[in-house]
Amino acid sequence: MGRSGAGKTSMRSLIFANYSASDTRRLGATIDVEHSTVQFMGDLGLNIWDCGGQHKYLDNYLNEQKESIFGNVEVLIFVFDLETTNKDREYTLYDECLLNLAQYSRDAKVYCLVHKMDKILDSDQKAAMVETYKKALNKRSDMFQPGVYGTSIWDHTLYQAWSQIVYALVPNMATIKRHLSNFCRLTDAAEVVLFERATFLVVCCTSGDEDEPQLEKYMTISQGIKHYRNTCTEQTSPFRSVHIRTRAYSLFVEPFTKSTYILVITADPEIEPAVTKANIDAARSHFAKLAD
Amino acid sequence: DQGVAPHKDQLADRRVMFMGLPRSGKTSIIKVVLDNEQAYDTLGLLSTTQRTEHRMMPGITVYDFPGIDDYAESQYIVLNPDIYEGEHTSLVFVVDSQSDIQSAITALFSVMRTAQSVNPHIPINVFINKIDGLSEELKQDIQHDIQQRVLKNMSFENLNCDHMHFLLTTIYSESIKEAFSKVIQYLVPQHSSLEAIINSFCSKSSLDKVLLIDFSTKIYLATDSSPTYSPRYTFACKTIDVIDEISALCGSYVPVDEDDLPLQRINVALDGYEDIFIYQISPSLTLFCFGPPQIISQTSLLEFNGSKVAKAIRKLLPI
Ligand SMILES: Nc1nc2c(ncn2[C@@H]2O[C@H](COP(=O)(O)OP(=O)(O)OP(=O)(O)O)[C@@H](O)[C@H]2O)c(=O)[nH]1
Ligand SMILES: Nc1nc2c(ncn2[C@@H]2O[C@H](COP(=O)(O)OP(=O)(O)O)[C@@H](O)[C@H]2O)c(=O)[nH]1
Ligand SMILES: [Mg+2]
């Protein structure tokens, strides 16, 4: 949900339809609601409703159609256009959406994406802008406690936000994460990351030492591979896997379960890559039970 | 000091000289290929007023000459005929396919007459540039048209056409790297020995195609003698891009000494007829191999053969 031109269809096309950021320039305004379904992490069928943001449609959503629009909602993603000329009207729309959500889908999760952050160059200013929205939104969101993220289709922030959303959507994510940590420890890997197969979103990551997981690094790898995968498909030789070995590290990107890819990085030169590969193969069926 | 003509002895022995009308894209091409600049960042380039030089692997120097509107008028002021001398000299003449082609051809002839008078065997590579956005058909038409006009006039003037090459290029695709590679290969020291080594690697290991690629510019210095198809080369460039991006994140590794090589070995598996094996042989050079999946998966055999090839190549090239 969000006003016309905010970037809803653009982000949907990037995440779920292999668009590149510049491809979105040819998108027209969305007519009414565009429904799409994606099979996500195996059993999870995501129904995505992209609600065209022009006035005539918004009026309908909030009046005649409110029950069908706001009923049975699992997640509401509201896209704020950083460049809007009328902030108040955007907030009013948000308020009205939440009012309806509270009535028809009280348990829904809410995410607010402050979009087109690439328009702000200074990183301190970026952070300040997201903070401002966060404050304003927390005040007006009542029971929903939205997750607020700054995003742009021109960098990894969009993927970062969507990874968070997906993480919350997959029901047994905590279990998967625990098993992934175990796997990381047992194989002496430095880093292990799980990607969703269709979107290549980072769904789960863990590292051997106590360091913070390097999310930004995984986002870049995920985008790089996703982009490369498109190139391979154009060449009619679909991408399967990459294995990089140096004296300092060994890196695998491998198809894992039916719905995931796995990234494994080992930093200990004593560990034979063939052993790591065998470990990945051995873990596959176990994780298939959890993730598919 | 534009008025002062450079002499041959001020220029490097193995050299490529870029010439052409102003705004034809010479500087952009060099920046995109050698400095990895983004194509759209060249939009703001100012006219080149001084000859600039760019050194590249392995011991080749690329010269960017200021664009000149009227070569017939100024060649003796700005250019010295002896700059064309030498058996390791190559000329690139850039033609802007989107502007007045006739005046570009006129300029090309002025340069060509002088160049061939001092060096009859000098390769003259005509880059028909800025073909982005044109249909495949129109590109072929433009190339055909320019080629016809040039070759007809050459035979009329009794110039030697044997060393003329016409290449379609745009800085917005890998076509420019491919064209650049073809120019560079002519100048690479020991090129025929390199090709022989790669041929033997290719047949002994049952590989389909092997390119010796400079990792940072993606120029290929040599390849086996099977034909090099553009889509395959483009695909190799894109593969290097993604590998480069990923390995930059994982930290680079500085080799202790030459025996510490190879630095990096990569397998890419695809669900098609061919997989990819990449074997780094020096900090900048890499063997890029296409082959059937059952061959590429025999990593230890490939690495063994690769190490022999690497040794041979390191002996030939000043790495
Ligand atoms: N600079 C910048 N432009 C963006 C970004 N995201 C989308 N855009 C541009 O914004 C324009 C409108 O995007 P859409 O995705 O069609 O907007 P929408 O929210 O779906 O609009 P409606 O369908 O009318 O509701 C397009 O030209 C996009 O290229 C972003 O992160 N940064
Ligand atoms: N569309 C397009 N523009 C190009 C191409 N190559 C160069 N240009 C543009 O042409 C202009 C002149 O380029 P420049 O390199 O300064 O020309 P020079 O005077 O020959 O060195 C710049 O704005 C470039 O961005 C190309 O392949 N396609
Ligand atoms: Mg839309």
XYZ file of C-alpha atoms and ligand atoms in Angstrom:
672
model
C 0.000 0.000 0.000
C 1.110 3.555 -0.634
C 0.452 6.562 -2.796
C 0.862 6.430 -6.563
C 4.465 6.600 -7.689
C 5.846 5.592 -4.291
C 7.624 2.581 -5.775
C 5.489 -0.424 -4.815
C 5.438 -2.104 -8.217
C 9.117 -1.322 -8.693
C 10.182 -3.126 -5.542
C 7.886 -6.042 -6.241
C 9.404 -6.391 -9.709
C 12.933 -6.306 -8.347
C 12.359 -8.844 -5.619
C 9.995 -11.248 -7.324
C 10.407 -10.737 -11.069
C 14.119 -10.308 -11.830
C 13.835 -6.672 -12.867
C 16.891 -4.466 -12.596
C 16.521 -1.048 -11.002
C 16.633 0.753 -14.344
C 13.982 -1.563 -15.824
C 11.435 -0.002 -13.467
C 11.440 3.241 -15.441
C 9.096 1.659 -17.933
C 6.467 0.690 -15.348
C 3.106 2.401 -15.670
C 0.715 3.195 -12.830
C -0.901 0.066 -11.408
C -4.572 -0.351 -12.302
C -6.604 -1.338 -9.245
C -5.062 -4.297 -7.394
C -2.541 -6.610 -9.018
C -2.555 -10.023 -7.423
C 0.362 -12.384 -7.674
C 1.314 -15.591 -5.948
C 4.825 -16.768 -5.275
C 5.841 -20.095 -3.905
C 8.191 -19.150 -1.146
C 10.311 -21.382 1.061
C 8.520 -24.495 -0.094
C 5.127 -24.643 1.497
C 4.631 -20.962 1.934
C 2.448 -19.534 -0.813
C 2.703 -15.767 -0.657
C -0.260 -13.868 -2.054
C 0.972 -10.429 -2.908
C -1.513 -7.647 -3.458
C -0.013 -4.600 -5.126
C -2.622 -1.893 -4.602
C -2.514 0.858 -7.241
C -2.150 4.156 -5.425
C -4.179 6.530 -7.555
C -7.007 8.399 -5.794
C -9.863 6.599 -7.449
C -8.560 3.248 -6.252
C -7.631 4.386 -2.760
C -11.163 5.673 -2.229
C -12.498 2.258 -3.124
C -10.097 0.399 -0.846
C -11.119 2.497 2.102
C -14.840 2.369 1.426
C -16.692 -0.240 -0.648
C -13.810 -2.732 -0.788
C -12.416 -2.350 2.691
C -13.460 -5.746 3.913
C -11.918 -7.604 0.991
C -8.783 -5.458 0.989
C -8.068 -5.458 4.701
C -9.497 -8.860 5.649
C -7.124 -11.803 6.122
C -3.996 -9.708 5.867
C -0.847 -11.320 7.173
C 1.481 -8.423 6.461
C 0.899 -4.840 5.449
C 3.800 -3.136 3.756
C 3.269 0.579 3.490
C 5.590 2.412 1.116
C 6.320 6.066 1.927
C 7.653 8.195 -0.898
C 10.504 10.290 0.445
C 9.831 12.847 -2.261
C 6.121 13.242 -1.621
C 4.806 16.751 -1.979
C 2.148 16.144 0.614
C 3.366 14.311 3.689
C 0.190 14.907 5.649
C -1.933 13.225 3.046
C 0.387 10.241 3.038
C 0.139 9.962 6.836
C -3.635 10.301 6.656
C -3.781 7.428 4.200
C -1.582 5.387 6.520
C -3.849 6.148 9.494
C -6.906 5.069 7.581
C -5.258 1.860 6.467
C -4.302 0.976 10.038
C -7.791 1.757 11.240
C -9.184 -0.773 8.788
C -6.457 -3.246 9.550
C -7.242 -3.040 13.249
C -10.830 -3.864 12.460
C -10.345 -6.701 9.947
C -6.869 -8.167 10.605
C -5.770 -7.314 14.111
C -2.866 -9.761 14.092
C -1.239 -8.481 10.923
C 2.361 -7.342 11.002
C 3.095 -3.875 9.673
C 6.221 -2.684 7.869
C 6.841 0.877 6.768
C 9.373 1.405 4.016
C 10.693 4.934 3.665
C 11.460 4.635 -0.016
C 13.756 6.330 -2.578
C 16.469 6.916 0.033
C 18.980 7.235 -2.811
C 17.705 10.808 -3.160
C 19.553 11.648 0.073
C 23.305 11.403 -0.371
C 24.628 11.999 3.128
C 24.504 8.883 5.299
C 23.942 10.801 8.548
C 21.063 12.601 6.935
C 19.665 9.274 5.763
C 19.714 7.890 9.277
C 18.121 11.055 10.625
C 15.340 10.842 8.055
C 14.482 7.239 8.960
C 14.543 8.231 12.645
C 12.060 11.038 11.974
C 9.683 8.665 10.224
C 10.133 6.073 12.959
C 9.112 8.529 15.653
C 6.128 9.830 13.722
C 4.976 6.354 12.771
C 5.343 4.816 16.199
C 3.153 7.549 17.586
C 0.364 6.908 15.131
C 0.503 3.132 14.886
C -1.078 2.218 18.178
C -0.912 -1.551 18.687
C 0.899 -2.434 15.474
C 4.493 -1.488 16.267
C 5.676 -1.318 12.679
C 9.177 -2.169 11.512
C 10.490 0.966 9.792
C 13.255 0.725 7.167
C 14.809 3.141 4.709
C 14.945 1.569 1.252
C 15.990 2.238 -2.315
C 15.917 0.127 -5.432
C 19.399 1.389 -6.244
C 21.234 -0.364 -3.411
C 20.976 -3.350 -1.059
C 18.709 -1.598 1.468
C 15.629 -2.896 -0.317
C 16.835 -6.486 0.018
C 17.773 -5.921 3.619
C 14.271 -4.746 4.494
C 12.633 -7.568 2.572
C 14.882 -10.140 4.237
C 13.572 -8.919 7.591
C 10.009 -9.198 6.384
C 10.576 -12.709 5.077
C 12.366 -13.771 8.222
C 9.273 -12.918 10.221
C 6.987 -14.651 7.727
C 8.567 -18.095 7.717
C 7.020 -19.890 10.692
C 9.903 -22.087 11.861
C 12.695 -19.654 11.165
C 14.051 -19.804 14.727
C 14.459 -23.574 14.417
C 16.124 -23.280 11.031
C 18.519 -20.735 12.421
C 19.455 -22.979 15.337
C 20.172 -25.875 13.022
C 22.166 -23.660 10.710
C 24.369 -22.592 13.631
C 24.927 -26.207 14.499
C 25.873 -26.973 10.931
C 28.273 -24.043 10.907
C 29.941 -25.294 14.094
C 30.141 -28.928 13.038
C 31.733 -28.130 9.700
C 34.130 -25.563 11.133
C 32.764 -23.044 8.657
C 33.395 -19.361 9.176
C 30.080 -18.255 7.742
C 26.908 -19.971 6.572
C 24.032 -18.184 4.875
C 20.705 -19.451 3.591
C 19.104 -17.810 0.536
C 15.542 -18.298 -0.611
C 15.830 -19.938 -4.011
C 13.387 -17.922 -6.111
C 14.264 -14.442 -4.861
C 17.761 -15.072 -3.540
C 16.822 -13.075 -0.450
C 18.979 -13.759 2.596
C 16.671 -15.611 4.943
C 19.062 -16.719 7.612
C 22.757 -16.365 8.424
C 25.211 -17.437 11.068
C 28.933 -17.169 11.657
C 31.367 -19.374 13.494
C 32.862 -16.725 15.736
C 30.999 -14.248 17.881
C 31.227 -11.448 15.336
C 28.095 -9.768 14.071
C 26.942 -11.450 10.857
C 28.016 -9.348 7.913
C 24.581 -8.819 6.455
C 25.703 -6.218 3.956
C 28.246 -8.614 2.485
C 25.611 -11.320 2.055
C 23.230 -8.847 0.413
C 25.884 -7.974 -2.134
C 26.648 -11.620 -2.822
C 22.958 -12.416 -3.143
C 22.376 -9.584 -5.602
C 25.504 -10.470 -7.577
C 24.443 -14.097 -7.914
C 20.853 -13.186 -8.714
C 22.024 -10.876 -11.472
C 24.435 -13.489 -12.778
C 21.714 -16.099 -12.688
C 19.705 -13.952 -15.121
C 22.727 -13.722 -17.410
C 23.095 -17.505 -17.349
C 19.422 -17.993 -18.134
C 19.771 -15.670 -21.131
C 22.648 -17.909 -22.257
C 20.276 -20.871 -21.925
C 22.629 -22.460 -19.429
C 20.888 -21.976 -16.096
C 23.117 -21.279 -13.125
C 23.772 -24.061 -10.656
C 26.725 -23.426 -8.354
C 29.980 -21.559 -7.751
C 33.004 -22.708 -5.846
C 35.937 -20.340 -5.230
C 39.138 -21.597 -3.633
C 42.136 -19.572 -2.564
C 44.834 -20.298 -0.030
C 42.974 -18.066 2.406
C 39.391 -19.221 2.095
C 37.003 -21.466 0.249
C 33.537 -20.380 -0.755
C 30.578 -22.432 -1.939
C 27.271 -21.254 -3.344
C 25.237 -24.435 -3.792
C 21.644 -25.411 -4.361
C 20.550 -26.714 -0.973
C 16.961 -27.720 -0.349
C 14.129 -27.442 -2.851
C 13.513 -23.873 -1.787
C 16.930 -22.655 -0.667
C 20.519 -22.032 -1.701
C 23.368 -22.167 0.762
C 26.548 -20.093 1.026
C 29.374 -21.638 3.030
C 32.678 -19.885 3.634
C 35.545 -21.670 5.344
C 38.591 -19.715 6.429
C 40.790 -22.523 7.714
C 43.122 -23.750 4.940
C 43.352 -27.135 6.701
C 39.745 -27.885 5.834
C 39.552 -29.757 2.540
C 36.949 -28.250 0.207
C 35.837 -31.762 -0.694
C 34.958 -32.356 2.968
C 32.944 -29.166 3.139
C 31.134 -30.162 -0.026
C 30.374 -33.588 1.444
C 29.040 -31.940 4.601
C 26.726 -29.728 2.577
C 25.425 -32.789 0.737
C 24.934 -34.661 3.995
C 22.980 -31.823 5.602
C 20.652 -31.396 2.648
C 18.027 -33.962 3.564
C 17.950 -32.838 7.175
C 17.280 -29.246 6.192
C 14.744 -30.288 3.578
C 12.538 -31.373 6.478
C 12.838 -27.961 8.104
C 12.790 -25.561 5.209
C 10.672 -27.135 2.472
C 52.219 21.798 -26.057
C 50.032 20.511 -28.814
C 52.128 22.094 -31.541
C 55.142 19.953 -30.802
C 55.084 16.753 -32.767
C 56.065 13.618 -30.829
C 58.915 11.607 -32.259
C 58.967 7.870 -32.410
C 61.712 7.642 -29.819
C 59.482 9.463 -27.340
C 56.944 6.698 -27.668
C 57.036 3.165 -26.266
C 58.007 0.345 -28.596
C 54.887 -1.753 -28.285
C 52.109 0.722 -28.730
C 48.522 1.311 -29.771
C 47.690 4.815 -30.942
C 44.093 6.042 -30.746
C 43.130 8.658 -33.322
C 39.920 10.015 -34.758
C 37.758 13.106 -34.962
C 37.011 14.979 -31.737
C 34.119 13.468 -29.695
C 34.317 10.137 -31.492
C 34.910 8.360 -28.167
C 38.644 7.677 -27.943
C 39.119 8.808 -24.354
C 35.892 7.162 -23.250
C 36.958 3.847 -24.733
C 40.329 3.939 -22.982
C 38.775 4.940 -19.671
C 36.113 2.252 -19.818
C 38.478 -0.538 -20.839
C 41.677 0.294 -18.987
C 40.450 2.229 -15.949
C 37.193 0.318 -15.437
C 35.235 3.531 -15.534
C 31.450 3.251 -15.900
C 30.283 4.095 -19.431
C 27.833 6.739 -18.279
C 30.561 8.493 -16.286
C 32.207 9.457 -19.589
C 29.338 11.775 -20.477
C 31.136 14.705 -18.883
C 34.544 14.146 -20.488
C 36.209 17.257 -21.863
C 38.076 17.291 -25.147
C 41.541 15.787 -24.950
C 44.144 18.469 -25.661
C 47.316 16.554 -24.752
C 48.487 13.163 -25.806
C 48.131 10.855 -22.805
C 49.633 7.446 -22.241
C 48.323 4.368 -20.468
C 50.541 1.422 -19.714
C 49.049 -2.000 -19.627
C 49.992 -5.643 -19.258
C 52.200 -7.035 -20.740
C 54.395 -4.105 -21.653
C 52.036 -2.410 -24.105
C 51.391 1.337 -24.060
C 48.173 2.898 -25.291
C 48.295 6.512 -26.526
C 45.263 8.747 -26.636
C 45.852 11.512 -29.188
C 43.814 14.709 -29.174
C 41.032 14.535 -31.757
C 41.792 16.579 -34.854
C 39.153 17.927 -37.213
C 41.333 18.238 -40.249
C 44.164 15.731 -40.404
C 45.222 16.762 -43.924
C 45.920 20.282 -42.696
C 47.586 19.533 -39.441
C 49.282 16.201 -39.672
C 52.708 17.699 -40.210
C 52.208 20.169 -37.418
C 50.870 17.821 -34.820
C 51.952 14.419 -35.966
C 55.272 13.189 -37.109
C 55.200 10.463 -39.732
C 57.799 8.441 -37.841
C 55.365 7.781 -34.979
C 53.853 5.119 -37.223
C 57.123 3.216 -37.548
C 57.975 -0.033 -35.815
C 56.767 -3.596 -36.130
C 54.901 -3.467 -32.800
C 52.851 -0.419 -33.633
C 49.098 -0.551 -34.123
C 46.593 2.146 -34.957
C 43.004 2.458 -33.804
C 40.901 4.943 -35.703
C 37.586 5.674 -33.984
C 34.598 6.601 -36.134
C 31.431 7.980 -34.537
C 28.682 6.007 -36.290
C 26.085 8.540 -35.157
C 27.598 11.613 -36.781
C 29.103 12.676 -40.104
C 30.737 9.532 -41.422
C 32.179 11.091 -44.569
C 34.398 13.539 -42.687
C 35.589 10.686 -40.459
C 36.538 8.711 -43.552
C 38.367 11.705 -45.017
C 40.362 12.020 -41.822
C 41.028 8.272 -41.798
C 42.510 8.519 -45.283
C 44.847 11.347 -44.313
C 46.148 9.285 -41.424
C 46.298 6.108 -43.460
C 48.318 7.617 -46.309
C 50.987 8.881 -43.942
C 50.991 5.725 -41.840
C 51.304 3.324 -44.743
C 53.981 5.435 -46.419
C 56.314 4.857 -43.467
C 54.953 1.471 -42.293
C 53.128 -0.542 -44.986
C 52.257 -3.348 -42.550
C 50.793 -1.244 -39.758
C 47.448 -2.703 -38.598
C 44.694 -0.132 -38.912
C 41.721 -0.961 -36.722
C 38.626 1.055 -37.497
C 36.344 1.113 -34.439
C 32.855 1.953 -35.658
C 31.773 3.329 -32.286
C 28.513 4.351 -30.550
C 26.459 1.547 -32.059
C 24.413 1.261 -28.851
C 20.683 1.368 -29.423
C 20.976 0.355 -33.080
C 19.257 -2.747 -34.409
C 21.382 -5.691 -35.473
C 20.447 -5.029 -39.085
C 21.303 -1.339 -39.003
C 24.671 -2.111 -37.394
C 25.525 -4.506 -40.213
C 24.418 -1.924 -42.773
C 26.588 0.781 -41.258
C 29.601 -1.500 -41.097
C 29.053 -2.660 -44.666
C 28.676 0.927 -45.892
C 31.823 2.204 -44.173
C 33.850 -0.825 -45.159
C 32.793 -0.528 -48.817
C 33.565 3.152 -49.009
C 36.968 2.772 -47.373
C 38.099 -0.311 -49.278
C 36.953 1.022 -52.645
C 38.870 4.236 -52.153
C 41.914 2.376 -50.931
C 42.225 0.248 -54.013
C 41.669 3.393 -56.068
C 44.598 5.031 -54.303
C 46.643 1.835 -54.384
C 46.755 1.517 -50.618
C 47.278 -1.868 -48.985
C 44.031 -3.300 -47.506
C 45.561 -6.420 -45.940
C 45.895 -4.920 -42.482
C 42.544 -3.199 -42.220
C 40.099 -4.370 -39.552
C 36.595 -3.036 -39.026
C 35.016 -3.573 -35.610
C 31.612 -2.505 -34.285
C 31.910 -1.071 -30.785
C 30.047 0.661 -28.017
C 31.302 1.513 -24.560
C 27.946 0.324 -23.222
C 28.658 -3.356 -23.939
C 31.491 -5.884 -23.878
C 31.950 -5.276 -27.624
C 34.554 -2.647 -26.806
C 36.603 -5.078 -24.712
C 36.398 -7.643 -27.457
C 37.599 -5.162 -30.084
C 40.352 -3.939 -27.750
C 41.449 -7.542 -27.212
C 41.843 -8.097 -30.939
C 44.064 -5.030 -31.222
C 46.167 -5.979 -28.208
C 46.672 -9.606 -29.254
C 48.649 -8.477 -32.266
C 51.137 -6.795 -29.952
C 51.394 -9.382 -27.194
C 54.966 -10.695 -27.035
C 55.295 -14.357 -28.054
C 51.702 -14.465 -29.128
C 52.021 -17.506 -31.365
C 53.807 -19.508 -28.657
C 51.077 -18.559 -26.198
C 48.470 -19.748 -28.635
C 50.307 -23.041 -29.117
C 50.488 -23.615 -25.371
C 46.815 -22.888 -24.942
C 45.911 -25.115 -27.884
C 47.718 -28.011 -26.327
C 46.124 -27.390 -22.911
C 42.759 -27.282 -24.614
C 43.142 -30.569 -26.456
C 44.967 -32.466 -23.688
C 42.327 -31.524 -21.139
C 39.369 -31.896 -23.548
C 38.245 -28.321 -23.028
C 36.052 -26.451 -25.536
C 37.530 -22.980 -25.233
C 40.335 -21.399 -23.202
C 40.986 -17.673 -22.946
C 44.002 -16.055 -21.315
C 42.322 -13.065 -19.691
C 43.650 -10.040 -17.862
C 41.367 -10.070 -14.825
C 41.191 -6.338 -14.214
C 40.451 -5.169 -17.761
C 38.923 -8.417 -19.049
C 41.010 -8.066 -22.204
C 41.997 -11.502 -23.526
C 45.614 -11.654 -24.578
C 45.460 -15.013 -26.297
C 43.147 -17.946 -26.869
C 43.157 -21.340 -28.546
C 42.674 -21.293 -32.288
C 39.018 -22.310 -32.287
C 36.701 -19.412 -33.194
C 35.844 -17.017 -30.354
C 32.131 -16.280 -30.413
C 31.087 -12.910 -29.024
C 28.311 -14.207 -26.755
C 30.723 -16.642 -25.161
C 33.289 -13.914 -24.523
C 30.586 -11.605 -23.158
C 29.495 -14.384 -20.838
C 33.082 -14.840 -19.652
C 33.260 -11.094 -18.841
C 30.046 -11.251 -16.841
C 31.295 -14.287 -14.962
C 34.487 -12.447 -14.043
C 32.410 -9.483 -12.857
C 30.464 -11.560 -10.368
C 33.530 -13.487 -9.184
C 35.374 -10.224 -8.743
C 32.553 -8.761 -6.712
C 32.343 -11.787 -4.443
C 36.053 -12.287 -3.912
C 36.581 -8.601 -3.154
C 34.208 -9.081 -0.214
C 36.029 -12.129 1.072
C 39.398 -10.424 1.270
C 42.328 -10.757 -1.075
C 45.353 -12.879 -0.478
C 48.868 -11.709 -1.147
C 51.115 -14.485 -2.433
C 54.364 -15.096 -0.624
C 56.337 -15.958 -3.742
C 55.836 -17.315 -7.226
C 55.536 -20.892 -6.022
C 52.664 -19.770 -3.898
C 50.510 -19.623 -7.002
C 47.784 -20.287 -8.024
C 45.980 -17.612 -6.093
C 42.493 -18.559 -7.015
C 40.662 -21.448 -8.632
C 37.002 -21.338 -9.470
C 34.392 -23.795 -10.676
C 31.060 -22.577 -11.998
C 28.502 -25.296 -12.692
C 25.673 -24.593 -15.096
C 22.708 -26.675 -16.172
C 23.727 -26.629 -19.812
C 26.326 -28.184 -22.067
C 29.294 -26.369 -20.584
C 30.692 -25.552 -17.171
C 33.423 -23.058 -16.344
C 36.821 -23.456 -14.726
C 38.970 -20.441 -13.895
C 42.614 -20.788 -12.932
C 44.563 -17.749 -11.861
C 48.168 -17.830 -13.022
C 49.455 -14.473 -11.791
C 48.010 -11.583 -9.812
C 46.493 -10.253 -13.032
C 46.228 -13.147 -15.483
C 43.818 -15.988 -15.482
C 42.985 -19.002 -17.659
C 39.295 -18.974 -18.373
C 38.070 -22.382 -19.541
C 34.790 -23.645 -20.950
C 34.298 -27.385 -21.063
C 31.816 -30.246 -20.699
C 30.578 -30.745 -17.106
C 32.240 -34.149 -16.730
C 35.611 -32.554 -17.586
C 35.238 -29.434 -15.449
C 34.243 -31.537 -12.440
C 37.610 -33.332 -12.502
C 39.154 -30.486 -10.632
C 42.426 -32.057 -9.578
C 43.315 -33.117 -13.095
C 42.535 -29.657 -14.449
C 44.562 -28.027 -11.708
C 47.487 -30.271 -12.453
C 47.425 -29.418 -16.155
C 46.730 -25.781 -15.327
C 49.851 -25.539 -13.184
C 52.008 -26.755 -16.083
C 50.431 -24.254 -18.475
C 50.819 -21.485 -15.931
C 54.503 -22.223 -15.582
C 55.011 -22.140 -19.349
C 53.114 -18.887 -19.734
C 54.963 -17.235 -16.852
C 58.203 -18.041 -18.624
C 57.024 -16.345 -21.810
C 55.415 -13.227 -20.452
C 57.006 -10.561 -18.288
C 54.679 -11.008 -15.329
N 15.137 7.306 -7.322
C 14.325 6.260 -7.094
N 13.272 6.048 -7.906
C 12.474 4.981 -7.656
C 12.719 4.105 -6.578
N 11.735 3.129 -6.586
C 10.931 3.404 -7.637
N 11.367 4.521 -8.286
C 10.750 5.115 -9.482
O 9.468 5.632 -9.167
C 8.579 5.512 -10.276
C 7.201 4.957 -9.889
O 7.340 3.614 -9.434
P 6.127 2.535 -9.381
O 6.728 1.310 -8.787
O 5.429 2.407 -10.684
O 5.135 3.208 -8.316
P 3.818 2.565 -7.634
O 3.923 2.810 -6.171
O 3.653 1.145 -8.039
O 2.675 3.506 -8.266
P 1.111 3.127 -8.468
O 1.101 1.820 -9.165
O 0.515 4.235 -9.296
O 0.530 3.081 -7.113
C 9.322 4.674 -11.322
O 9.774 5.541 -12.347
C 10.508 4.073 -10.567
O 11.636 3.919 -11.415
C 13.863 4.366 -5.726
O 14.190 3.672 -4.770
N 14.620 5.470 -6.035
N 26.162 6.580 -26.992
C 27.492 6.440 -26.948
N 28.240 7.489 -26.564
C 29.589 7.334 -26.502
C 30.216 6.106 -26.851
N 31.576 6.278 -26.715
C 31.766 7.550 -26.293
N 30.570 8.193 -26.179
C 30.343 9.608 -25.762
O 30.941 10.483 -26.718
C 31.403 11.660 -26.066
C 32.824 12.008 -26.507
O 33.732 11.044 -26.016
P 35.303 11.318 -25.800
O 35.850 10.028 -25.315
O 35.549 12.545 -24.988
O 35.743 11.566 -27.311
P 37.244 11.856 -27.833
O 37.281 13.321 -28.131
O 37.327 11.049 -29.118
O 38.216 11.386 -26.819
C 31.257 11.407 -24.555
O 30.115 12.123 -24.117
C 31.021 9.901 -24.441
O 30.203 9.585 -23.339
C 29.386 4.998 -27.248
O 29.827 3.886 -27.554
N 28.036 5.232 -27.280
Mg 2.245 0.331 -9.267
